[in-house]
PDB file of C-alpha atoms in Angstrom:
ATOM      1  CA  UNK A 222      10.097 188.441  87.694  1.00  0.00           C
ATOM      2  CA  UNK A 223      10.515 185.039  86.101  1.00  0.00           C
ATOM      3  CA  UNK A 224      13.934 183.632  85.328  1.00  0.00           C
ATOM      4  CA  UNK A 225      14.572 183.197  81.608  1.00  0.00           C
ATOM      5  CA  UNK A 226      14.817 179.458  80.981  1.00  0.00           C
ATOM      6  CA  UNK A 227      14.052 179.239  77.266  1.00  0.00           C
ATOM      7  CA  UNK A 228      15.263 180.914  74.081  1.00  0.00           C
ATOM      8  CA  UNK A 229      13.156 184.059  73.804  1.00  0.00           C
ATOM      9  CA  UNK A 230      12.831 183.892  70.036  1.00  0.00           C
ATOM     10  CA  UNK A 231      11.626 180.295  70.327  1.00  0.00           C
ATOM     11  CA  UNK A 232       9.128 181.246  73.021  1.00  0.00           C
ATOM     12  CA  UNK A 233       7.840 184.207  71.018  1.00  0.00           C
ATOM     13  CA  UNK A 234       7.393 182.045  67.929  1.00  0.00           C
ATOM     14  CA  UNK A 235       5.443 179.481  69.945  1.00  0.00           C
ATOM     15  CA  UNK A 236       3.151 182.099  71.471  1.00  0.00           C
ATOM     16  CA  UNK A 237       2.531 183.845  68.149  1.00  0.00           C
ATOM     17  CA  UNK A 238       1.634 180.521  66.572  1.00  0.00           C
ATOM     18  CA  UNK A 239      -0.732 179.522  69.381  1.00  0.00           C
ATOM     19  CA  UNK A 240      -2.468 182.867  69.923  1.00  0.00           C
ATOM     20  CA  UNK A 241      -4.905 182.645  66.940  1.00  0.00           C
ATOM     21  CA  UNK A 242      -5.851 179.069  67.871  1.00  0.00           C
ATOM     22  CA  UNK A 243      -6.411 179.892  71.527  1.00  0.00           C
ATOM     23  CA  UNK A 244      -8.496 182.893  70.461  1.00  0.00           C
ATOM     24  CA  UNK A 245     -11.009 180.472  68.900  1.00  0.00           C
ATOM     25  CA  UNK A 246     -11.945 179.429  72.430  1.00  0.00           C
ATOM     26  CA  UNK A 247     -12.496 182.983  73.648  1.00  0.00           C
ATOM     27  CA  UNK A 248     -16.322 182.776  73.669  1.00  0.00           C
ATOM     28  CA  UNK A 249     -16.219 179.510  75.614  1.00  0.00           C
ATOM     29  CA  UNK A 250     -13.663 180.908  78.059  1.00  0.00           C
ATOM     30  CA  UNK A 251     -15.777 184.003  78.608  1.00  0.00           C
ATOM     31  CA  UNK A 252     -18.893 181.884  79.193  1.00  0.00           C
ATOM     32  CA  UNK A 253     -17.518 179.080  81.347  1.00  0.00           C
ATOM     33  CA  UNK A 254     -14.697 180.904  83.139  1.00  0.00           C
ATOM     34  CA  UNK A 255     -16.232 184.267  84.096  1.00  0.00           C
ATOM     35  CA  UNK A 256     -13.367 185.163  86.422  1.00  0.00           C
ATOM     36  CA  UNK A 257     -10.662 184.596  83.829  1.00  0.00           C
ATOM     37  CA  UNK A 258      -8.792 187.762  82.804  1.00  0.00           C
ATOM     38  CA  UNK A 259      -9.458 187.881  79.058  1.00  0.00           C
ATOM     39  CA  UNK A 260      -6.767 190.527  78.596  1.00  0.00           C
ATOM     40  CA  UNK A 261      -4.223 187.735  79.085  1.00  0.00           C
ATOM     41  CA  UNK A 262      -5.567 186.097  75.940  1.00  0.00           C
ATOM     42  CA  UNK A 263      -6.140 189.315  74.000  1.00  0.00           C
ATOM     43  CA  UNK A 264      -2.606 190.617  74.622  1.00  0.00           C
ATOM     44  CA  UNK A 265      -0.666 187.454  73.799  1.00  0.00           C
ATOM     45  CA  UNK A 266       0.505 188.756  70.413  1.00  0.00           C
ATOM     46  CA  UNK A 267       1.464 192.135  71.877  1.00  0.00           C
ATOM     47  CA  UNK A 268       3.425 190.493  74.683  1.00  0.00           C
ATOM     48  CA  UNK A 269       5.221 188.133  72.294  1.00  0.00           C
ATOM     49  CA  UNK A 270       6.243 190.985  69.985  1.00  0.00           C
ATOM     50  CA  UNK A 271       7.410 193.059  72.944  1.00  0.00           C
ATOM     51  CA  UNK A 272       9.529 190.124  74.092  1.00  0.00           C
ATOM     52  CA  UNK A 273      11.138 189.867  70.649  1.00  0.00           C
ATOM     53  CA  UNK A 274      11.823 193.611  70.602  1.00  0.00           C
ATOM     54  CA  UNK A 275      13.374 193.474  74.079  1.00  0.00           C
ATOM     55  CA  UNK A 276      15.560 190.552  73.045  1.00  0.00           C
ATOM     56  CA  UNK A 277      16.813 192.468  70.000  1.00  0.00           C
ATOM     57  CA  UNK A 278      17.655 195.488  72.149  1.00  0.00           C
ATOM     58  CA  UNK A 279      19.490 193.296  74.646  1.00  0.00           C
ATOM     59  CA  UNK A 280      21.592 191.626  71.970  1.00  0.00           C
ATOM     60  CA  UNK A 281      22.424 195.022  70.490  1.00  0.00           C
ATOM     61  CA  UNK A 282      23.500 196.399  73.853  1.00  0.00           C
ATOM     62  CA  UNK A 283      25.554 193.290  74.607  1.00  0.00           C
ATOM     63  CA  UNK A 284      27.493 193.306  71.347  1.00  0.00           C
ATOM     64  CA  UNK A 285      30.881 194.942  71.688  1.00  0.00           C
ATOM     65  CA  UNK A 286      31.464 197.576  69.050  1.00  0.00           C
ATOM     66  CA  UNK A 287      34.193 196.872  66.516  1.00  0.00           C
ATOM     67  CA  UNK A 288      34.498 200.601  65.829  1.00  0.00           C
ATOM     68  CA  UNK A 289      36.989 201.490  68.555  1.00  0.00           C
ATOM     69  CA  UNK A 290      39.885 199.185  67.491  1.00  0.00           C
ATOM     70  CA  UNK A 291      39.701 200.520  63.934  1.00  0.00           C
ATOM     71  CA  UNK A 292      39.647 204.112  65.190  1.00  0.00           C
ATOM     72  CA  UNK A 293      42.655 203.471  67.418  1.00  0.00           C
ATOM     73  CA  UNK A 294      44.613 202.015  64.519  1.00  0.00           C
ATOM     74  CA  UNK A 295      43.916 205.086  62.411  1.00  0.00           C
ATOM     75  CA  UNK A 296      44.601 207.376  65.357  1.00  0.00           C
ATOM     76  CA  UNK A 297      48.033 205.879  66.042  1.00  0.00           C
ATOM     77  CA  UNK A 298      49.020 206.321  62.388  1.00  0.00           C
ATOM     78  CA  UNK A 299      47.777 209.933  62.338  1.00  0.00           C
ATOM     79  CA  UNK A 300      49.582 210.770  65.583  1.00  0.00           C
ATOM     80  CA  UNK A 301      52.893 209.399  64.285  1.00  0.00           C
ATOM     81  CA  UNK A 302      52.540 211.361  61.049  1.00  0.00           C
ATOM     82  CA  UNK A 303      51.713 214.682  62.711  1.00  0.00           C
ATOM     83  CA  UNK A 304      54.289 214.243  65.480  1.00  0.00           C
ATOM     84  CA  UNK A 305      57.047 213.434  62.986  1.00  0.00           C
ATOM     85  CA  UNK A 306      56.506 216.636  61.014  1.00  0.00           C
ATOM     86  CA  UNK A 307      55.862 218.721  64.143  1.00  0.00           C
ATOM     87  CA  UNK A 308      59.158 217.525  65.665  1.00  0.00           C
ATOM     88  CA  UNK A 309      61.060 218.491  62.520  1.00  0.00           C
ATOM     89  CA  UNK A 310      59.398 221.910  62.511  1.00  0.00           C
ATOM     90  CA  UNK A 311      60.236 222.394  66.200  1.00  0.00           C
ATOM     91  CA  UNK A 312      63.905 221.648  65.476  1.00  0.00           C
ATOM     92  CA  UNK A 313      63.834 224.453  62.933  1.00  0.00           C
ATOM     93  CA  UNK A 314      62.303 226.801  65.486  1.00  0.00           C
ATOM     94  CA  UNK A 315      58.998 227.028  63.659  1.00  0.00           C
ATOM     95  CA  UNK A 316      57.011 225.401  66.480  1.00  0.00           C
ATOM     96  CA  UNK A 317      57.195 225.489  70.263  1.00  0.00           C
ATOM     97  CA  UNK A 318      58.973 222.234  71.053  1.00  0.00           C
ATOM     98  CA  UNK A 319      58.023 222.468  74.733  1.00  0.00           C
ATOM     99  CA  UNK A 320      54.404 221.774  73.858  1.00  0.00           C
ATOM    100  CA  UNK A 321      55.432 218.554  72.147  1.00  0.00           C
ATOM    101  CA  UNK A 322      57.060 217.310  75.337  1.00  0.00           C
ATOM    102  CA  UNK A 323      53.694 217.598  77.079  1.00  0.00           C
ATOM    103  CA  UNK A 324      52.089 214.988  74.845  1.00  0.00           C
ATOM    104  CA  UNK A 325      50.753 211.981  76.771  1.00  0.00           C
ATOM    105  CA  UNK A 326      51.805 209.213  74.413  1.00  0.00           C
ATOM    106  CA  UNK A 327      49.838 206.705  72.359  1.00  0.00           C
ATOM    107  CA  UNK A 328      49.258 204.233  75.203  1.00  0.00           C
ATOM    108  CA  UNK A 329      45.656 204.576  76.315  1.00  0.00           C
ATOM    109  CA  UNK A 330      42.657 205.488  74.189  1.00  0.00           C
ATOM    110  CA  UNK A 331      42.044 208.883  75.730  1.00  0.00           C
ATOM    111  CA  UNK A 332      45.768 209.713  75.771  1.00  0.00           C
ATOM    112  CA  UNK A 333      45.861 209.070  72.038  1.00  0.00           C
ATOM    113  CA  UNK A 334      42.787 211.210  71.451  1.00  0.00           C
ATOM    114  CA  UNK A 335      44.242 214.001  73.569  1.00  0.00           C
ATOM    115  CA  UNK A 336      47.526 213.987  71.625  1.00  0.00           C
ATOM    116  CA  UNK A 337      45.676 214.212  68.322  1.00  0.00           C
ATOM    117  CA  UNK A 338      43.772 217.239  69.563  1.00  0.00           C
ATOM    118  CA  UNK A 339      46.944 218.934  70.850  1.00  0.00           C
ATOM    119  CA  UNK A 340      48.922 218.290  67.651  1.00  0.00           C
ATOM    120  CA  UNK A 341      46.126 219.652  65.473  1.00  0.00           C
ATOM    121  CA  UNK A 342      45.932 222.779  67.635  1.00  0.00           C
ATOM    122  CA  UNK A 343      49.721 223.358  67.590  1.00  0.00           C
ATOM    123  CA  UNK A 344      49.987 222.975  63.825  1.00  0.00           C
ATOM    124  CA  UNK A 345      46.972 225.140  63.055  1.00  0.00           C
ATOM    125  CA  UNK A 346      48.186 227.937  65.316  1.00  0.00           C
ATOM    126  CA  UNK A 347      51.360 228.237  63.195  1.00  0.00           C
ATOM    127  CA  UNK A 348      49.849 227.197  59.872  1.00  0.00           C
ATOM    128  CA  UNK A 349      50.584 230.494  58.124  1.00  0.00           C
ATOM    129  CA  UNK A 350      54.295 230.104  58.908  1.00  0.00           C
ATOM    130  CA  UNK A 351      54.627 226.393  58.228  1.00  0.00           C
ATOM    131  CA  UNK A 352      52.233 225.762  55.336  1.00  0.00           C
ATOM    132  CA  UNK A 353      55.065 225.869  52.786  1.00  0.00           C
ATOM    133  CA  UNK A 354      57.548 224.002  55.013  1.00  0.00           C
ATOM    134  CA  UNK A 355      55.625 220.809  55.831  1.00  0.00           C
ATOM    135  CA  UNK A 356      54.199 217.900  53.900  1.00  0.00           C
ATOM    136  CA  UNK A 357      51.137 217.887  56.149  1.00  0.00           C
ATOM    137  CA  UNK A 358      47.937 218.673  54.270  1.00  0.00           C
ATOM    138  CA  UNK A 359      44.977 220.613  55.719  1.00  0.00           C
ATOM    139  CA  UNK A 360      42.794 217.551  55.029  1.00  0.00           C
ATOM    140  CA  UNK A 361      45.061 215.492  57.292  1.00  0.00           C
ATOM    141  CA  UNK A 362      44.510 217.956  60.112  1.00  0.00           C
ATOM    142  CA  UNK A 363      40.764 217.708  59.513  1.00  0.00           C
ATOM    143  CA  UNK A 364      40.952 213.899  59.624  1.00  0.00           C
ATOM    144  CA  UNK A 365      42.971 213.976  62.852  1.00  0.00           C
ATOM    145  CA  UNK A 366      40.455 216.338  64.422  1.00  0.00           C
ATOM    146  CA  UNK A 367      37.582 214.015  63.487  1.00  0.00           C
ATOM    147  CA  UNK A 368      39.473 211.055  64.925  1.00  0.00           C
ATOM    148  CA  UNK A 369      39.918 212.963  68.180  1.00  0.00           C
ATOM    149  CA  UNK A 370      36.141 213.341  68.487  1.00  0.00           C
ATOM    150  CA  UNK A 371      35.274 209.831  67.286  1.00  0.00           C
ATOM    151  CA  UNK A 372      37.720 208.105  69.635  1.00  0.00           C
ATOM    152  CA  UNK A 373      36.476 210.149  72.590  1.00  0.00           C
ATOM    153  CA  UNK A 374      32.850 209.283  71.812  1.00  0.00           C
ATOM    154  CA  UNK A 375      33.646 205.602  71.234  1.00  0.00           C
ATOM    155  CA  UNK A 376      35.412 205.331  74.595  1.00  0.00           C
ATOM    156  CA  UNK A 377      32.465 207.014  76.315  1.00  0.00           C
ATOM    157  CA  UNK A 378      30.061 204.578  74.641  1.00  0.00           C
ATOM    158  CA  UNK A 379      32.183 201.602  75.696  1.00  0.00           C
ATOM    159  CA  UNK A 380      32.289 202.798  79.300  1.00  0.00           C
ATOM    160  CA  UNK A 381      28.512 203.204  79.305  1.00  0.00           C
ATOM    161  CA  UNK A 382      27.892 199.720  77.870  1.00  0.00           C
ATOM    162  CA  UNK A 383      27.594 197.803  81.177  1.00  0.00           C
ATOM    163  CA  UNK A 384      24.790 200.092  82.341  1.00  0.00           C
ATOM    164  CA  UNK A 385      23.027 199.736  78.981  1.00  0.00           C
ATOM    165  CA  UNK A 386      23.322 195.957  79.095  1.00  0.00           C
ATOM    166  CA  UNK A 387      21.901 195.872  82.621  1.00  0.00           C
ATOM    167  CA  UNK A 388      18.982 198.097  81.643  1.00  0.00           C
ATOM    168  CA  UNK A 389      18.258 196.119  78.482  1.00  0.00           C
ATOM    169  CA  UNK A 390      18.495 192.874  80.443  1.00  0.00           C
ATOM    170  CA  UNK A 391      15.935 194.080  82.961  1.00  0.00           C
ATOM    171  CA  UNK A 392      13.557 195.140  80.192  1.00  0.00           C
ATOM    172  CA  UNK A 393      14.005 191.755  78.532  1.00  0.00           C
ATOM    173  CA  UNK A 394      13.227 189.886  81.736  1.00  0.00           C
ATOM    174  CA  UNK A 395      10.153 192.032  82.342  1.00  0.00           C
ATOM    175  CA  UNK A 396       8.865 191.372  78.811  1.00  0.00           C
ATOM    176  CA  UNK A 397       9.556 187.654  79.224  1.00  0.00           C
ATOM    177  CA  UNK A 398       7.643 187.579  82.512  1.00  0.00           C
ATOM    178  CA  UNK A 399       4.584 189.285  81.016  1.00  0.00           C
ATOM    179  CA  UNK A 400       4.484 187.015  77.972  1.00  0.00           C
ATOM    180  CA  UNK A 401       5.083 183.720  79.776  1.00  0.00           C
ATOM    181  CA  UNK A 402       2.713 184.512  82.653  1.00  0.00           C
ATOM    182  CA  UNK A 403      -0.057 185.424  80.212  1.00  0.00           C
ATOM    183  CA  UNK A 404       0.510 182.332  78.095  1.00  0.00           C
ATOM    184  CA  UNK A 405       0.572 180.046  81.141  1.00  0.00           C
ATOM    185  CA  UNK A 406      -2.713 181.547  82.274  1.00  0.00           C
ATOM    186  CA  UNK A 407      -4.248 180.904  78.862  1.00  0.00           C
ATOM    187  CA  UNK A 408      -2.918 177.339  78.829  1.00  0.00           C
ATOM    188  CA  UNK A 409      -4.528 176.602  82.185  1.00  0.00           C
ATOM    189  CA  UNK A 410      -7.869 177.850  80.901  1.00  0.00           C
ATOM    190  CA  UNK A 411      -7.567 175.848  77.688  1.00  0.00           C
ATOM    191  CA  UNK A 412      -6.545 172.694  79.557  1.00  0.00           C
ATOM    192  CA  UNK A 413      -9.577 173.036  81.810  1.00  0.00           C
ATOM    193  CA  UNK A 414     -12.002 173.477  78.920  1.00  0.00           C
ATOM    194  CA  UNK A 415     -10.533 170.886  76.576  1.00  0.00           C
ATOM    195  CA  UNK A 416      -9.696 168.218  79.141  1.00  0.00           C
ATOM    196  CA  UNK A 417     -12.630 165.984  78.128  1.00  0.00           C
ATOM    197  CA  UNK A 418     -11.578 166.149  74.463  1.00  0.00           C
ATOM    198  CA  UNK A 419      -7.886 165.667  75.265  1.00  0.00           C
ATOM    199  CA  UNK A 420      -6.804 168.184  72.616  1.00  0.00           C
ATOM    200  CA  UNK A 421      -5.662 171.163  74.701  1.00  0.00           C
ATOM    201  CA  UNK A 422      -2.235 171.152  73.020  1.00  0.00           C
ATOM    202  CA  UNK A 423      -3.946 171.809  69.711  1.00  0.00           C
ATOM    203  CA  UNK A 424      -4.880 175.271  70.974  1.00  0.00           C
ATOM    204  CA  UNK A 425      -2.090 176.099  73.431  1.00  0.00           C
ATOM    205  CA  UNK A 426       0.859 173.691  73.290  1.00  0.00           C
ATOM    206  CA  UNK A 427       3.713 173.794  75.757  1.00  0.00           C
ATOM    207  CA  UNK A 428       6.629 176.020  74.801  1.00  0.00           C
ATOM    208  CA  UNK A 429       9.054 173.322  75.908  1.00  0.00           C
ATOM    209  CA  UNK A 430       7.833 170.601  73.556  1.00  0.00           C
ATOM    210  CA  UNK A 431      11.066 170.439  71.543  1.00  0.00           C
ATOM    211  CA  UNK A 432      13.350 169.913  74.513  1.00  0.00           C
ATOM    212  CA  UNK A 433      12.691 166.188  74.539  1.00  0.00           C
ATOM    213  CA  UNK A 434      13.863 165.557  78.084  1.00  0.00           C
ATOM    214  CA  UNK A 435      10.452 165.135  79.668  1.00  0.00           C
ATOM    215  CA  UNK A 436       8.880 162.875  77.043  1.00  0.00           C
ATOM    216  CA  UNK A 437      11.946 160.696  76.605  1.00  0.00           C
ATOM    217  CA  UNK A 438      12.279 160.304  80.338  1.00  0.00           C
ATOM    218  CA  UNK A 439       8.804 158.830  80.548  1.00  0.00           C
ATOM    219  CA  UNK A 440       9.295 156.728  77.441  1.00  0.00           C
ATOM    220  CA  UNK A 441      12.494 155.122  78.682  1.00  0.00           C
ATOM    221  CA  UNK A 442      11.257 154.567  82.223  1.00  0.00           C
ATOM    222  CA  UNK A 443      11.709 150.855  83.068  1.00  0.00           C
ATOM    223  CA  UNK A 444       8.589 148.855  83.783  1.00  0.00           C
ATOM    224  CA  UNK A 445       8.415 147.882  87.425  1.00  0.00           C
ATOM    225  CA  UNK A 446       8.042 144.110  87.967  1.00  0.00           C
ATOM    226  CA  UNK A 447       4.778 142.928  89.498  1.00  0.00           C
ATOM    227  CA  UNK A 448       5.373 141.803  93.069  1.00  0.00           C
ATOM    228  CA  UNK A 449       4.576 138.166  93.816  1.00  0.00           C
ATOM    229  CA  UNK A 450       1.947 137.412  96.516  1.00  0.00           C
ATOM    230  CA  UNK A 451       3.342 137.531 100.033  1.00  0.00           C
ATOM    231  CA  UNK A 452       4.246 134.193 101.569  1.00  0.00           C
ATOM    232  CA  UNK A 453       2.486 133.246 104.841  1.00  0.00           C
ATOM    233  CA  UNK A 454       4.466 133.502 108.041  1.00  0.00           C
ATOM    234  CA  UNK A 455       4.000 129.793 108.809  1.00  0.00           C
ATOM    235  CA  UNK A 456       4.329 127.912 105.547  1.00  0.00           C
ATOM    236  CA  UNK A 457       2.270 124.787 105.154  1.00  0.00           C
ATOM    237  CA  UNK A 458       4.430 121.664 105.177  1.00  0.00           C
ATOM    238  CA  UNK A 459       3.117 119.090 102.725  1.00  0.00           C
ATOM    239  CA  UNK A 460       2.127 115.711 104.226  1.00  0.00           C
ATOM    240  CA  UNK A 461       4.284 112.809 103.157  1.00  0.00           C
ATOM    241  CA  UNK A 462       2.298 109.761 102.168  1.00  0.00           C
ATOM    242  CA  UNK A 463       3.312 106.540 104.055  1.00  0.00           C
ATOM    243  CA  UNK A 464       2.687 102.860 103.399  1.00  0.00           C
ATOM    244  CA  UNK A 465       0.338 101.279 106.035  1.00  0.00           C
ATOM    245  CA  UNK A 466       1.992  98.751 108.483  1.00  0.00           C
ATOM    246  CA  UNK A 467       0.357  95.398 109.078  1.00  0.00           C
ATOM    247  CA  UNK A 468      -1.161  94.852 112.561  1.00  0.00           C
ATOM    248  CA  UNK A 469       1.154  93.194 115.033  1.00  0.00           C
ATOM    249  CA  UNK A 470       4.291  94.392 113.337  1.00  0.00           C
ATOM    250  CA  UNK A 471       6.727  96.866 114.996  1.00  0.00           C
ATOM    251  CA  UNK A 472       5.519 100.428 114.558  1.00  0.00           C
ATOM    252  CA  UNK A 473       1.936  99.327 113.915  1.00  0.00           C
ATOM    253  CA  UNK A 474      -0.969 100.862 115.821  1.00  0.00           C
ATOM    254  CA  UNK A 475      -1.907  98.933 118.961  1.00  0.00           C
ATOM    255  CA  UNK A 476      -5.558  99.453 118.154  1.00  0.00           C
ATOM    256  CA  UNK A 477      -7.028  96.963 115.757  1.00  0.00           C
ATOM    257  CA  UNK A 478     -10.281  97.557 114.013  1.00  0.00           C
ATOM    258  CA  UNK A 479     -12.631  94.714 114.767  1.00  0.00           C
TER     259      UNK A 479
END
């Protein structure tokens, strides 16, 4: 599968915008490129939408839930409330204090959930005897019981998140590969057909046009100086003009024109 090297939403938008324009060339592609897989062109919109859907699922799986911290905060408060009254009732002999010593404490999500479940069970078992001797309301026991279930489920969901992220990431990469491979195939066909006109980008532009690195690199490339002609290995030494010497004088030629 292809490595994701572009924002998926940006890529999907580019493909969705180009698909109707590229489709205008379908008859020409079918006629002049008989071996081209037309399904690559016909499925561009489907592939782009699938890529967007996969991206949304991936982001959802990757986002850490804010539910658990809020549940823990409520759970700690509920545990303290129930334990305070249960301890007072145990001192009066209305509850089995030994069961309270078996509580796991509020450190740890599942320990907290377990304590809520145990406290609710202890208080409900003796409710007939303690109903008129405690400030705890039946609705508070119901709330604590719900918190027990919600915290347990939230912890399970958090523990399962890495596997969900991995699965969603694989689906996203697969959708990206299908969409980009199909679009690249269409672009090659369009470039071949529209090369003489020089307007291939009108029908299937590159998805990386807004990155700017490639175009600016060419624009700012320094112009190479034109090399001067090579000098010969044995340079010609210019002749120095001399003044002729009169015959008979030192340095004059011994031969005299007659």
